[in-house]
Short mmCIF file of C-alpha atoms in Angstrom, two decimals:
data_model
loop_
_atom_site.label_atom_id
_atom_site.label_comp_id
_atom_site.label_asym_id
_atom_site.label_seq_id
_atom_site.Cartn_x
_atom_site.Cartn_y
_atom_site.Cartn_z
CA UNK A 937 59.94 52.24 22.06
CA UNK A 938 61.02 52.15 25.24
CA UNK A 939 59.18 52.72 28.49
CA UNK A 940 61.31 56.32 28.80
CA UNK A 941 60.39 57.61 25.58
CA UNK A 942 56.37 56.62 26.75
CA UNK A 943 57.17 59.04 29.67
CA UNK A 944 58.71 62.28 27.82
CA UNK A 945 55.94 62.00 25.27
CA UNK A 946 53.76 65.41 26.24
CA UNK A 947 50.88 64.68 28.55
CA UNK A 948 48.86 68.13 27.40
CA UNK A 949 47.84 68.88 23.45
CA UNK A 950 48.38 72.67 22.78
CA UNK A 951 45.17 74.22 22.77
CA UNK A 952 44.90 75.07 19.61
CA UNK A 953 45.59 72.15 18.28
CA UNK A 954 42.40 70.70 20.59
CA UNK A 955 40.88 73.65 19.08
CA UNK A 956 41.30 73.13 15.41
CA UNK A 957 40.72 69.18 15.78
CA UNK A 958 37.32 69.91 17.96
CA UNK A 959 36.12 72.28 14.69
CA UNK A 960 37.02 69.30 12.61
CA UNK A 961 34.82 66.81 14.77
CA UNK A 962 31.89 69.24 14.61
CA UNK A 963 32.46 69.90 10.63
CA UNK A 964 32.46 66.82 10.05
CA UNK A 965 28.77 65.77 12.07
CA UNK A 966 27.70 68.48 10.25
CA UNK A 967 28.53 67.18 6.61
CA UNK A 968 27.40 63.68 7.77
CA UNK A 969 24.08 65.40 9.07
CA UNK A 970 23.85 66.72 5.34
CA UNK A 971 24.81 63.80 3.89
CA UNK A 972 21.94 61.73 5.58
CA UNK A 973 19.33 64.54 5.06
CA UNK A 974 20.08 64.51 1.80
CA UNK A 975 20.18 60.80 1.04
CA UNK A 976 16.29 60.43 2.88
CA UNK A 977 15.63 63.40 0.61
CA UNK A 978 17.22 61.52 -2.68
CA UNK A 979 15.24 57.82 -1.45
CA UNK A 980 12.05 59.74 -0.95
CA UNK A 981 12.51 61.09 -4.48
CA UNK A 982 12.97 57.66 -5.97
CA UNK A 983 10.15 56.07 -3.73
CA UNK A 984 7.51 59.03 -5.70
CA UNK A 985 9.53 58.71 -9.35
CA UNK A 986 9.12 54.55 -9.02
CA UNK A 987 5.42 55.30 -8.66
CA UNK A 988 5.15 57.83 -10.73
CA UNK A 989 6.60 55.21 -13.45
CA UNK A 990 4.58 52.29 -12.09
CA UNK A 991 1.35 54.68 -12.72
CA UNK A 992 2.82 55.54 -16.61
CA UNK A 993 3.45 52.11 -17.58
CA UNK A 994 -0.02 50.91 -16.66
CA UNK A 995 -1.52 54.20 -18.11
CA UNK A 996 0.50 53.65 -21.63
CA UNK A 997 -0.43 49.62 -21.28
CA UNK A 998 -4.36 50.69 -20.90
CA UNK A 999 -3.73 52.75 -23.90
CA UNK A 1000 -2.16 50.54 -25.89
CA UNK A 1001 -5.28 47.90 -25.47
CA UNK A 1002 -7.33 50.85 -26.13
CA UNK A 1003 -5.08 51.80 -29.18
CA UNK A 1004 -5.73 48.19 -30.15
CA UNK A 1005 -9.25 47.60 -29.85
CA UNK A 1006 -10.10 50.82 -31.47
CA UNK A 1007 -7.78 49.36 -34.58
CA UNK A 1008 -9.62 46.24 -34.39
CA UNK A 1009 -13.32 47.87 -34.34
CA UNK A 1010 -11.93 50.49 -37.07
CA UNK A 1011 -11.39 47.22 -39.32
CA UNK A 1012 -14.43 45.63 -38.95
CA UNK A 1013 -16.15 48.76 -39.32
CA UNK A 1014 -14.39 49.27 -42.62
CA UNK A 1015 -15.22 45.94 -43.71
CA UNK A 1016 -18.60 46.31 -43.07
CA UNK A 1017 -18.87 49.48 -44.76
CA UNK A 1018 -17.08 48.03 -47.82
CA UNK A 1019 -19.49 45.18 -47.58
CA UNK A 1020 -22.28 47.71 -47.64
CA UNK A 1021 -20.77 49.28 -50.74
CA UNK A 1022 -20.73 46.15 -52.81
CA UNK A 1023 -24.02 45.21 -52.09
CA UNK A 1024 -25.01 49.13 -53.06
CA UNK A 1025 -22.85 48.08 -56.24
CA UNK A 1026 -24.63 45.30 -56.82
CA UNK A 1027 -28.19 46.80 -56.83
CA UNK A 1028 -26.86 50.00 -58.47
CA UNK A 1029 -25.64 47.59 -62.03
CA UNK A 1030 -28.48 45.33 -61.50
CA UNK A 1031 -31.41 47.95 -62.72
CA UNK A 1032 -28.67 48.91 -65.62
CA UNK A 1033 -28.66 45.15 -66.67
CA UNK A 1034 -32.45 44.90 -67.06
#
């Protein structure tokens, strides 16, 4: 391009042109001011769910050792109930022996 063709090239944009590309400008700012309210909004929302979740997972681990230790004291009271039983057994055929 020569130095000439520099010098025709309009100094002035047509207003409306400055007009329409000014509206775009301030659109745009406005989306991005969206977009970034909206992303603090969506990280805010994951910083409560991850706790949320943090909270469940040690709630459902608590009650799974709960779950566990009321299986294991369920057991040994069965077994000492069926222990109790045999020796009921026991004392029940012994009479009927004599």
């Amino acid at each position: 391009m020569s130095l000439r063709e520099v010098q025709e090239v309009p100094t002035q944009v047509p207003v409306d042109d400055f007009q329409a590309l000014e509206d775009k400008v301030y659109r745009t700012i406005e989306l991005y001011k969206s977009a970034r309210e909206a992303r603090l909004i969506a990280e805010r929302d994951v910083k409560r769910l991850r706790e949320q979740l943090e909270e469940r997972e040690e709630e459902v681990e608590s009650l799974r050792r709960e779950t566990l230790g009321l299986r294991k004291e369920r057991e040994d009271i069965r077994a000492r109930v069926e222990k109790m039983v045999a020796q009921i057994d026991r004392m029940a055929e012994e009479p009927a022996a004599s």
